[in-house]
PDB file of C-alpha atoms in Angstrom:
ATOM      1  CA  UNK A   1       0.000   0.000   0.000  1.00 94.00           C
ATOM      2  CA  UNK A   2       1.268   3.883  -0.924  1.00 97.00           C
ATOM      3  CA  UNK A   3      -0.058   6.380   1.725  1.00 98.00           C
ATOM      4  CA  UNK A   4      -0.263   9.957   0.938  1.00 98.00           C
ATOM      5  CA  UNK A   5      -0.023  12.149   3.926  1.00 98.00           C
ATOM      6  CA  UNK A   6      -1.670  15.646   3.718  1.00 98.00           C
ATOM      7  CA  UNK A   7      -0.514  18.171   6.858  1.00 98.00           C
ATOM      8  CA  UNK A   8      -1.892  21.249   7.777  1.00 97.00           C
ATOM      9  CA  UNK A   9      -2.181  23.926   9.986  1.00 96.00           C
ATOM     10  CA  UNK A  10      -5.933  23.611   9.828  1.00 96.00           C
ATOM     11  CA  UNK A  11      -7.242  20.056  10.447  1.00 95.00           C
ATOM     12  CA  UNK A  12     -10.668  20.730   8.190  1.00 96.00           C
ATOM     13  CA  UNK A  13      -8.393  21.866   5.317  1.00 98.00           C
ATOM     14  CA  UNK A  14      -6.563  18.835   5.480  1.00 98.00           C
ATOM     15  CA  UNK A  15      -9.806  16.645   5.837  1.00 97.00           C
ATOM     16  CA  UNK A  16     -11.597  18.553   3.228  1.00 97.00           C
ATOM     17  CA  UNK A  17      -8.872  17.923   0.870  1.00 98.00           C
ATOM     18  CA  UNK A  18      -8.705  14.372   1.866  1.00 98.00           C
ATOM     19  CA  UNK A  19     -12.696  14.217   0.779  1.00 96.00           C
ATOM     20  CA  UNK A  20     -11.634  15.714  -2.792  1.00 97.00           C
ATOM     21  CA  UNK A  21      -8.799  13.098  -2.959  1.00 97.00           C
ATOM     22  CA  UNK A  22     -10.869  10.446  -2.336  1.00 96.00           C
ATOM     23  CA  UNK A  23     -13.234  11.008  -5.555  1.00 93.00           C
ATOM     24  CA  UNK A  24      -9.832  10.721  -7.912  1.00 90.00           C
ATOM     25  CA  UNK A  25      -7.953   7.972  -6.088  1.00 92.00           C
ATOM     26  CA  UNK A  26      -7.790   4.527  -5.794  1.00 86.00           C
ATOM     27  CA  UNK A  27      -5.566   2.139  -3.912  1.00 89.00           C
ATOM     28  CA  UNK A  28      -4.341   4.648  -2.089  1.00 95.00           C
ATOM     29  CA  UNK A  29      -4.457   5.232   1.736  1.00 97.00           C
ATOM     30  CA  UNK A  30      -5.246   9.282   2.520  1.00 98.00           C
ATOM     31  CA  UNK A  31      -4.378  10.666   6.049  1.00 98.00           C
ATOM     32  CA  UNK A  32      -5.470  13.976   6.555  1.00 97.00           C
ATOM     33  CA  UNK A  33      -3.710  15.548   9.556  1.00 96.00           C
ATOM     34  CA  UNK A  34      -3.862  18.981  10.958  1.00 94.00           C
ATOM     35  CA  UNK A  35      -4.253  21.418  14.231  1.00 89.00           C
ATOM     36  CA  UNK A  36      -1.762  21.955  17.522  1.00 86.00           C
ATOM     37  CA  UNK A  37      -3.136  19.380  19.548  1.00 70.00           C
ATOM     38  CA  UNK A  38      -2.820  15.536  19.924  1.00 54.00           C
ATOM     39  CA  UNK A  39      -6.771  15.313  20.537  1.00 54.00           C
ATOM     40  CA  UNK A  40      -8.619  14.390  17.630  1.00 57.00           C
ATOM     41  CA  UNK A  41     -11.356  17.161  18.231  1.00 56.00           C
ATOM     42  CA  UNK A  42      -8.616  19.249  18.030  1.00 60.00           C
ATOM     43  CA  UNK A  43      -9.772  22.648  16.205  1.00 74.00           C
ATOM     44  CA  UNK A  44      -6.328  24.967  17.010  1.00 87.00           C
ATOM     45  CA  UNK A  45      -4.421  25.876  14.026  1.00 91.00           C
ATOM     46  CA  UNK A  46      -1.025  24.386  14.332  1.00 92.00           C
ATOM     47  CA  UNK A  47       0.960  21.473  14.027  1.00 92.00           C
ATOM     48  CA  UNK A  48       2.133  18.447  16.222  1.00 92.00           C
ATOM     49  CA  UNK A  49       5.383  16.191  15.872  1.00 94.00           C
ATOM     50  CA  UNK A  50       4.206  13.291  17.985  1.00 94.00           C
ATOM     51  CA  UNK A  51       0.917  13.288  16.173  1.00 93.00           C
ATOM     52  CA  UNK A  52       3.007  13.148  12.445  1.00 96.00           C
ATOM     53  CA  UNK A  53       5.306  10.797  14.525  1.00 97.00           C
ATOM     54  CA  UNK A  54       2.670   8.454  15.379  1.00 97.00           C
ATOM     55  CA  UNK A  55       1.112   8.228  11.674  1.00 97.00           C
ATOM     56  CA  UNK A  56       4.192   7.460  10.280  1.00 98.00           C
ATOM     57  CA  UNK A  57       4.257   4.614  12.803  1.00 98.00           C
ATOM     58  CA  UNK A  58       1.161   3.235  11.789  1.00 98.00           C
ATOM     59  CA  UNK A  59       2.228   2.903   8.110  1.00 98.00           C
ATOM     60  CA  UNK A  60       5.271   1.028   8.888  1.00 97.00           C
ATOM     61  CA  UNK A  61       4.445  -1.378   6.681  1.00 97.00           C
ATOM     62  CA  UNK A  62       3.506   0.628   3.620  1.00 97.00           C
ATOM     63  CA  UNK A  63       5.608   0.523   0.653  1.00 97.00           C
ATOM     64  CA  UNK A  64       6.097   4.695   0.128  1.00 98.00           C
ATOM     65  CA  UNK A  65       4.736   7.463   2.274  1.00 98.00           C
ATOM     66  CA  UNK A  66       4.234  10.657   0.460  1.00 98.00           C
ATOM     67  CA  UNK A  67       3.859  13.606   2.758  1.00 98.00           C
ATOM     68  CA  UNK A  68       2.790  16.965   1.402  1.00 98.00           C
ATOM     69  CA  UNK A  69       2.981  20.228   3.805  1.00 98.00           C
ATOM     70  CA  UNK A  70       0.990  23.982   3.618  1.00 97.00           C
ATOM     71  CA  UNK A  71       4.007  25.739   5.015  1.00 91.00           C
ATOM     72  CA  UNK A  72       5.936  26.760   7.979  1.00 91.00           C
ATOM     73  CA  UNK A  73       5.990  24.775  11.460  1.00 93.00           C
ATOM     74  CA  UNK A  74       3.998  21.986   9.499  1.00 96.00           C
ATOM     75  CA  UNK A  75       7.264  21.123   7.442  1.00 97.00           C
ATOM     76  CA  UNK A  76       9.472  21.685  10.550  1.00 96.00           C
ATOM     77  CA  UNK A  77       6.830  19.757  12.786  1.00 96.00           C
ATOM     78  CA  UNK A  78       7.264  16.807   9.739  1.00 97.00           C
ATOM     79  CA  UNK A  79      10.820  16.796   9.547  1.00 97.00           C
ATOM     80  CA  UNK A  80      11.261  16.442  13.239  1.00 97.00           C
ATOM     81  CA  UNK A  81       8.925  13.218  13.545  1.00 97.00           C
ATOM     82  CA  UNK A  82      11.224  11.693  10.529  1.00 98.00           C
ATOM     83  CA  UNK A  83      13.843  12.108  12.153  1.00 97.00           C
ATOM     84  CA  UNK A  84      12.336  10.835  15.259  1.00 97.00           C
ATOM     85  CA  UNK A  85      11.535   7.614  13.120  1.00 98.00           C
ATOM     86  CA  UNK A  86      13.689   4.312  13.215  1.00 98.00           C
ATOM     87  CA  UNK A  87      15.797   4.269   9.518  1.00 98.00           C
ATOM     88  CA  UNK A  88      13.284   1.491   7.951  1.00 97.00           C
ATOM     89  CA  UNK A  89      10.222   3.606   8.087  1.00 98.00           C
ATOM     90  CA  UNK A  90      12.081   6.928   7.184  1.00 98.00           C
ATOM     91  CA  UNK A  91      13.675   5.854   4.165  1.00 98.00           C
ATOM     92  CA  UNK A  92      10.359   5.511   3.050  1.00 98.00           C
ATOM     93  CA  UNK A  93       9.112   8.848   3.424  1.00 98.00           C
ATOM     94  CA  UNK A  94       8.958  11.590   0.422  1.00 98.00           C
ATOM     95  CA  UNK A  95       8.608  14.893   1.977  1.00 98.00           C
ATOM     96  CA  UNK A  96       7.380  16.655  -1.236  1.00 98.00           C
ATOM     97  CA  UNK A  97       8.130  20.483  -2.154  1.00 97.00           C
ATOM     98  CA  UNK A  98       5.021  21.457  -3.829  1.00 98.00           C
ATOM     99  CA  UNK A  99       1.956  23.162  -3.800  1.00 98.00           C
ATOM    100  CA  UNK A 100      -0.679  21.644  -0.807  1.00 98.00           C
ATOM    101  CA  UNK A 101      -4.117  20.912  -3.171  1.00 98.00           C
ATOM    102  CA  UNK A 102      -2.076  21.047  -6.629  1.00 98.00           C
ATOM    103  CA  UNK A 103       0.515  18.970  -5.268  1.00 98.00           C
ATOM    104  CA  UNK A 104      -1.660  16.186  -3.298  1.00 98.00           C
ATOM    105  CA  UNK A 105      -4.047  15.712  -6.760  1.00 98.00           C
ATOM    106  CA  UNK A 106      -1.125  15.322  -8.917  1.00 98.00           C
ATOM    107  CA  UNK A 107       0.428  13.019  -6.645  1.00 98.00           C
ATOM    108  CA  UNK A 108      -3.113  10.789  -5.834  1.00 98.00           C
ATOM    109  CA  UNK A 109      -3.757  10.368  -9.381  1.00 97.00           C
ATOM    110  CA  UNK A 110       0.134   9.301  -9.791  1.00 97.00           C
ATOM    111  CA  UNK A 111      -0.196   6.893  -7.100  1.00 96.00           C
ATOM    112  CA  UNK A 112      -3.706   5.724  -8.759  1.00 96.00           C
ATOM    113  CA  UNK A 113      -2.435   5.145 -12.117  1.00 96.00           C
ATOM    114  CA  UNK A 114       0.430   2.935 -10.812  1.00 95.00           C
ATOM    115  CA  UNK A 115       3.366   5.279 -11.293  1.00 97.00           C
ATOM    116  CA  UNK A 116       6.792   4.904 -10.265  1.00 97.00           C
ATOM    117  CA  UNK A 117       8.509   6.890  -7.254  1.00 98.00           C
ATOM    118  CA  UNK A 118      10.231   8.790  -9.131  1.00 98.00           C
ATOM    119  CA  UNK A 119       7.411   9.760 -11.265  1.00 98.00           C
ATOM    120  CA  UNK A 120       5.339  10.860  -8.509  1.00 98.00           C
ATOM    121  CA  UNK A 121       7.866  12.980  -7.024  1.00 98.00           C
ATOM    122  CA  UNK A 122       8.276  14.369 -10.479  1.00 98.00           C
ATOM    123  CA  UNK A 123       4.251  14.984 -11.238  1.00 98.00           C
ATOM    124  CA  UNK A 124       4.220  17.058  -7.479  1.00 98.00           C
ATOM    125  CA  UNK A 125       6.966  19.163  -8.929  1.00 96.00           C
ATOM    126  CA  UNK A 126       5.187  19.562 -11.800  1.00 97.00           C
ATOM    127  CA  UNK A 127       1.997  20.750  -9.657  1.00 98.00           C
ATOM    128  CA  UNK A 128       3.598  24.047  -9.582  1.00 96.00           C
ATOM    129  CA  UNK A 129       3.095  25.255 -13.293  1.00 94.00           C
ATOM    130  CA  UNK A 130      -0.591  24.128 -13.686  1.00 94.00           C
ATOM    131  CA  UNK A 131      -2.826  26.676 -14.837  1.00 95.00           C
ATOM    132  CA  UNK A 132      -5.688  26.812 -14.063  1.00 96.00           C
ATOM    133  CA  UNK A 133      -7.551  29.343 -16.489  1.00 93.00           C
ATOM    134  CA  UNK A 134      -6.411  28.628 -19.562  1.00 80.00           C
TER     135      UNK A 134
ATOM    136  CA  UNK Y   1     -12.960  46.820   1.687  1.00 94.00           C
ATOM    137  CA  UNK Y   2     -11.088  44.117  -0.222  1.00 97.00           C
ATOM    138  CA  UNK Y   3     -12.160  40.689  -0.422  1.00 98.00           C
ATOM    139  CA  UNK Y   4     -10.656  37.325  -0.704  1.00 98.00           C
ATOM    140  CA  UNK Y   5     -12.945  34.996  -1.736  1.00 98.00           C
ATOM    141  CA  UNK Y   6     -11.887  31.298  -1.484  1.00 98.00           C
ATOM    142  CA  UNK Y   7     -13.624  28.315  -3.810  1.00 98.00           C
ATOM    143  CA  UNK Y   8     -13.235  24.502  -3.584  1.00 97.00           C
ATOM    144  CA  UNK Y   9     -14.807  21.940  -4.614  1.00 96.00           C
ATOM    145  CA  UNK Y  10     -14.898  21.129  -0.331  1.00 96.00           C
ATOM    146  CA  UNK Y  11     -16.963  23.280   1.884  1.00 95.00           C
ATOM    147  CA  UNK Y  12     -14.261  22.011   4.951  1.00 96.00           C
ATOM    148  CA  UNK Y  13     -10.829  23.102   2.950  1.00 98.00           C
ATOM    149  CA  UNK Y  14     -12.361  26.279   2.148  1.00 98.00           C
ATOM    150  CA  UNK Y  15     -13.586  26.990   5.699  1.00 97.00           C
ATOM    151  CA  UNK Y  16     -10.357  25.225   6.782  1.00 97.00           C
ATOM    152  CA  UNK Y  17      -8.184  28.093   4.494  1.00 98.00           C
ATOM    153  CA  UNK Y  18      -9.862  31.037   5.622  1.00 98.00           C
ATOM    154  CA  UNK Y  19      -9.232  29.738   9.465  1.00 96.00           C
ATOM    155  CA  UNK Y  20      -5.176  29.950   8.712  1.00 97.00           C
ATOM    156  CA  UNK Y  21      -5.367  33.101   6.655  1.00 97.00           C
ATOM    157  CA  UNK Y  22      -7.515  34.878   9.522  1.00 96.00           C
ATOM    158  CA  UNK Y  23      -4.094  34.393  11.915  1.00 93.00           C
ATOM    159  CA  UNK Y  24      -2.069  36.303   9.043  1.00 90.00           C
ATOM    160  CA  UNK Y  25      -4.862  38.554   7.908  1.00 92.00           C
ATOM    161  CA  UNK Y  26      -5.965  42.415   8.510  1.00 86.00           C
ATOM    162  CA  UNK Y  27      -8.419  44.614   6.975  1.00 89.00           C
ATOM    163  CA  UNK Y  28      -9.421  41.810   4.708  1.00 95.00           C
ATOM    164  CA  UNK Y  29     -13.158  40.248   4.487  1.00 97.00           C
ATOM    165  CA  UNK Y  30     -12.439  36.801   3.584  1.00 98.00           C
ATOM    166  CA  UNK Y  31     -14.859  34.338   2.245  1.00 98.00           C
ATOM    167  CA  UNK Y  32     -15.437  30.701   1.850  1.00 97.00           C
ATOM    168  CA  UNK Y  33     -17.056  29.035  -0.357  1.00 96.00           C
ATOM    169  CA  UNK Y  34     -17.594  25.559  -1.201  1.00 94.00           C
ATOM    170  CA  UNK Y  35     -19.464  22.303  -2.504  1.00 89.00           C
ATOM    171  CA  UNK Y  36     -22.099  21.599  -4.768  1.00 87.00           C
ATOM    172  CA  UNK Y  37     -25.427  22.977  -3.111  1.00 70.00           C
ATOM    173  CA  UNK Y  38     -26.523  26.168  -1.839  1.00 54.00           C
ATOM    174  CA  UNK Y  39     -27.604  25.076   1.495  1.00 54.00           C
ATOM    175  CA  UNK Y  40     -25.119  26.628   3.803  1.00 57.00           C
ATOM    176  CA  UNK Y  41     -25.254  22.644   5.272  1.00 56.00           C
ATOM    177  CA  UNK Y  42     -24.113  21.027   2.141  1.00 60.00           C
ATOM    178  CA  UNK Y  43     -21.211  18.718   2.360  1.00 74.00           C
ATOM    179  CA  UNK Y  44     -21.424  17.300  -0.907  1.00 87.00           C
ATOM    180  CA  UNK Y  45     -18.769  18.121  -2.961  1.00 91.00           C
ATOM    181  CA  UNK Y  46     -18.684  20.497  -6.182  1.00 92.00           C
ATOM    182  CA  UNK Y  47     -19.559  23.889  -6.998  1.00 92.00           C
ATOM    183  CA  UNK Y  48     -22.403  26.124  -7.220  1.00 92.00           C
ATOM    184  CA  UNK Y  49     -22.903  29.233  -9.803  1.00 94.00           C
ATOM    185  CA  UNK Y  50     -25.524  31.034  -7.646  1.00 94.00           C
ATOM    186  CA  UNK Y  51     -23.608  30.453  -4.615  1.00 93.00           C
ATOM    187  CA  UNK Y  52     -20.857  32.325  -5.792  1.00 96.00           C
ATOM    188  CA  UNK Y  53     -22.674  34.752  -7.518  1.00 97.00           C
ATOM    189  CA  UNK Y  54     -24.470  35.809  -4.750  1.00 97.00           C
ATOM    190  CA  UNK Y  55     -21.431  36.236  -3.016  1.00 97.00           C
ATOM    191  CA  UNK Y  56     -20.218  38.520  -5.157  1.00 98.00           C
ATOM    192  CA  UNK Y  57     -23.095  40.676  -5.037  1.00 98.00           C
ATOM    193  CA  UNK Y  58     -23.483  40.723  -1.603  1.00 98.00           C
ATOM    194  CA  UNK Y  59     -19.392  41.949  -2.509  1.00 98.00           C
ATOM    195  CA  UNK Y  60     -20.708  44.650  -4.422  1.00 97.00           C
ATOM    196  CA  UNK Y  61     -19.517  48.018  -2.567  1.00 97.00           C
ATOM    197  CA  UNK Y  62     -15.802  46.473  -1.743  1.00 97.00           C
ATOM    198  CA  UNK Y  63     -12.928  48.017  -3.654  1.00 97.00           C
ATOM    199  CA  UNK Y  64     -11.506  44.548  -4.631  1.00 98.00           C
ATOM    200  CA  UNK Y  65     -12.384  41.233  -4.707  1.00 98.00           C
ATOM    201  CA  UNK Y  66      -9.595  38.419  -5.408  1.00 98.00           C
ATOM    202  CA  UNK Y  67     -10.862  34.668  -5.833  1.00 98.00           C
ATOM    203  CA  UNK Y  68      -8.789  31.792  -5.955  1.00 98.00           C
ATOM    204  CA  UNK Y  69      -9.913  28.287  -6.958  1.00 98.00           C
ATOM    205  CA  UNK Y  70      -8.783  24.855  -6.550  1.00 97.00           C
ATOM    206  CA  UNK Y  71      -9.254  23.501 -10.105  1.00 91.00           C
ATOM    207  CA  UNK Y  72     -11.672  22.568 -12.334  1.00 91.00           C
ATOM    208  CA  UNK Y  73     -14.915  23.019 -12.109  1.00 93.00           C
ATOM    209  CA  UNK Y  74     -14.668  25.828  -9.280  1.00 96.00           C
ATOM    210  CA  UNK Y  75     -13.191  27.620 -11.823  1.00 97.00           C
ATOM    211  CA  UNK Y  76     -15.812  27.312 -14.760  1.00 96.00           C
ATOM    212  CA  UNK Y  77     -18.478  27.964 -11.832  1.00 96.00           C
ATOM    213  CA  UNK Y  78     -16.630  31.012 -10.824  1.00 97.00           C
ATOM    214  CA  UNK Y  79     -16.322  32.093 -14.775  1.00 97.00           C
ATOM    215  CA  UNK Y  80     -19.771  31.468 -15.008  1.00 97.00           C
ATOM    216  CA  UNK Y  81     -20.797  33.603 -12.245  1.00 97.00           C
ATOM    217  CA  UNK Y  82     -18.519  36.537 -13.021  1.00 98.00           C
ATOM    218  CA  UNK Y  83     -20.269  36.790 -16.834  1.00 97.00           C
ATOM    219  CA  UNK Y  84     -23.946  36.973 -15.284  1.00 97.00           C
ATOM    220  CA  UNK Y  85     -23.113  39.699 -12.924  1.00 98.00           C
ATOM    221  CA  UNK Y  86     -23.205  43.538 -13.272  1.00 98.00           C
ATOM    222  CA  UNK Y  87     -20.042  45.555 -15.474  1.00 98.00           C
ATOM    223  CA  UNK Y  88     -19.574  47.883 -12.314  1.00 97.00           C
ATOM    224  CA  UNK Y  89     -19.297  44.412 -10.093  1.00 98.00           C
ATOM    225  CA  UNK Y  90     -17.723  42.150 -12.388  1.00 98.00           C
ATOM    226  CA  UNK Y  91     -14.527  44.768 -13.220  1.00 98.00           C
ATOM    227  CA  UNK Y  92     -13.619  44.566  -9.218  1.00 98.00           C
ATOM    228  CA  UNK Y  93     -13.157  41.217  -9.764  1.00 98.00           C
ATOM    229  CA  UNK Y  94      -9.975  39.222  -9.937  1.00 98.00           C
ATOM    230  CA  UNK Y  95      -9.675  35.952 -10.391  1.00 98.00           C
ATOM    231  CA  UNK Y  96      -5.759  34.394  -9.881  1.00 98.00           C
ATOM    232  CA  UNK Y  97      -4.577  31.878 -11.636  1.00 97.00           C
ATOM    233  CA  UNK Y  98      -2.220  30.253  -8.711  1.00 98.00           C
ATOM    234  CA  UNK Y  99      -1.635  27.505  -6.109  1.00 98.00           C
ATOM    235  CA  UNK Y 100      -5.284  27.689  -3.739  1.00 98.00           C
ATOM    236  CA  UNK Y 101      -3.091  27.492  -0.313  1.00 98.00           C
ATOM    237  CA  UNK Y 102       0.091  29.523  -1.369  1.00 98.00           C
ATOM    238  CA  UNK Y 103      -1.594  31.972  -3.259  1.00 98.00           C
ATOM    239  CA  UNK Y 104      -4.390  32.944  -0.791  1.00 98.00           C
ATOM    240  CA  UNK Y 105      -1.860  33.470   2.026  1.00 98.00           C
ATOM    241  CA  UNK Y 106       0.471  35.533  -0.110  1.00 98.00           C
ATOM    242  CA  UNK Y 107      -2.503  37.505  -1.276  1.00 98.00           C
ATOM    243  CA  UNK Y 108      -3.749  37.672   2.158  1.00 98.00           C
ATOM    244  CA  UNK Y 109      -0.631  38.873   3.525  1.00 97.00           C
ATOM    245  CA  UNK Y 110      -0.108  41.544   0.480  1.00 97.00           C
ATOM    246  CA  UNK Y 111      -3.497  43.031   1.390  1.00 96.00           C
ATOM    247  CA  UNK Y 112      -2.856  43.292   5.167  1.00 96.00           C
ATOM    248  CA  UNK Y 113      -0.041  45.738   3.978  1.00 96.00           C
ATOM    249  CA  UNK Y 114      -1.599  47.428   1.942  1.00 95.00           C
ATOM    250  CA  UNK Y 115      -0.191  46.581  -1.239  1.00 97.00           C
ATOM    251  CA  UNK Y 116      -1.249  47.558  -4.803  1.00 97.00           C
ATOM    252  CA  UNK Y 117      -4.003  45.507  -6.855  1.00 98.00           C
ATOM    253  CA  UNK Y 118      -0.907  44.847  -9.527  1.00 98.00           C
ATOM    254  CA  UNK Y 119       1.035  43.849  -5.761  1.00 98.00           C
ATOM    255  CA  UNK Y 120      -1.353  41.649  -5.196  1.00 98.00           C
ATOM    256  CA  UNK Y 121      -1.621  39.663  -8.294  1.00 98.00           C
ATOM    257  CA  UNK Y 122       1.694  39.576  -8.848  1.00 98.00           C
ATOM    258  CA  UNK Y 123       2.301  37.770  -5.112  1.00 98.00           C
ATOM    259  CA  UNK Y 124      -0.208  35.078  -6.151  1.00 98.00           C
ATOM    260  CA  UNK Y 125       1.860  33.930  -9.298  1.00 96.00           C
ATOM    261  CA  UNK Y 126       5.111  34.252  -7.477  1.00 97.00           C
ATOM    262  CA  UNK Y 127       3.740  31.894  -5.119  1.00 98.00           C
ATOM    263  CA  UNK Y 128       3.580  29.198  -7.669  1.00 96.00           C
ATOM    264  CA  UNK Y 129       7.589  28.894  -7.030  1.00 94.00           C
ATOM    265  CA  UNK Y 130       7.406  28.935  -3.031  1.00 94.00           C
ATOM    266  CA  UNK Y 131       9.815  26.802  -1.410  1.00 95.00           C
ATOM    267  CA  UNK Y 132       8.884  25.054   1.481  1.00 96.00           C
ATOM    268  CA  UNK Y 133      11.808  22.258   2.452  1.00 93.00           C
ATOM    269  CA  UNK Y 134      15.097  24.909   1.895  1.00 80.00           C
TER     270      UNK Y 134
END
């Protein structure tokens, strides 16, 4: 199984896009993770290491963990649980630089059409130039 | 008043969005909009024309109004919309082509100081190369 882990600040931005997700993807797990707190009623904006820390955890078996950020303390509060990880689960993890929604679509249809690592990683790079008007 | 009006195919990452941006935000009215009915209740995803048209006319004595989408049909709603309103309405009206998350909070933050409409758009499509891992 590929997990795609969506972080925010906000934990009903994070679930919301989890919900849009959802419609395009398919053998795929979606976490959606998001506020200050380690409760899962949790409504203050922020972010929480041992909360990242434990998800990671739970997808110690998975194959690839893609993790995609909004900005600030959510990248920091991500980069700290990795490295709070034991070396098997870490080496999994892609810590993507790319935009939050653009990024996670690009990335959950990758994962749903059976694309390699590398071409995931590539397609959330790729997330920045889409337009969206033309 | 200037406006930042936020649409997504997800009532929750909309609502989710304008929670973050309100910790970063000042002298900005910013509005969420999302999913596919126009009960204020609706969780069903997708976008509504007369939602978002009424927004904007209940916009219709602000200075400025910026929208950002997520992608797709947000977008054709909001296009929609924007050709069914009033000239004097429908010229205050900018809709950015740019990353939903990045682009809000850098147009968010460009309002709060005051910055210039041409400012402001230019902040959203810089935000389209906004590194978050370096």
């Amino acid at each position: 199984m590929t997990s795609l882990v969506i972080v925010s600040h906000s934990k009903k931005l994070a679930e919301g896009l989890k919900e849009i997700l959802e419609q395009v993807a398919r053998d795929i797990r979606i976490i959606a993770i998001g506020g200050a707190m380690a409760s899962s009623n949790s409504d203050i904006l922020g972010s929480d290491p041992s909360k990242i820390k434990e998800t990671f955890l739970s997808l110690a078996n998975d194959d690839a963990i893609f993790v995609l950020c909004d900005f600030g303390s959510t990248v920091l509060s991500v980069k700290y649980a990795i490295r709070k990880l034991p070396e098997d689960i870490a080496k999994k993890i892609y810590l993507l630089d790319a935009p939050l929604v653009e990024g996670a679509y690009a990335v959950a249809v990758q994962i749903s059409a059976g694309s390699t690592v590398e071409e995931i990683i590539k397609s959330a790079e790729e997330s920045r130039s889409f337009r969206k008007l033309s």
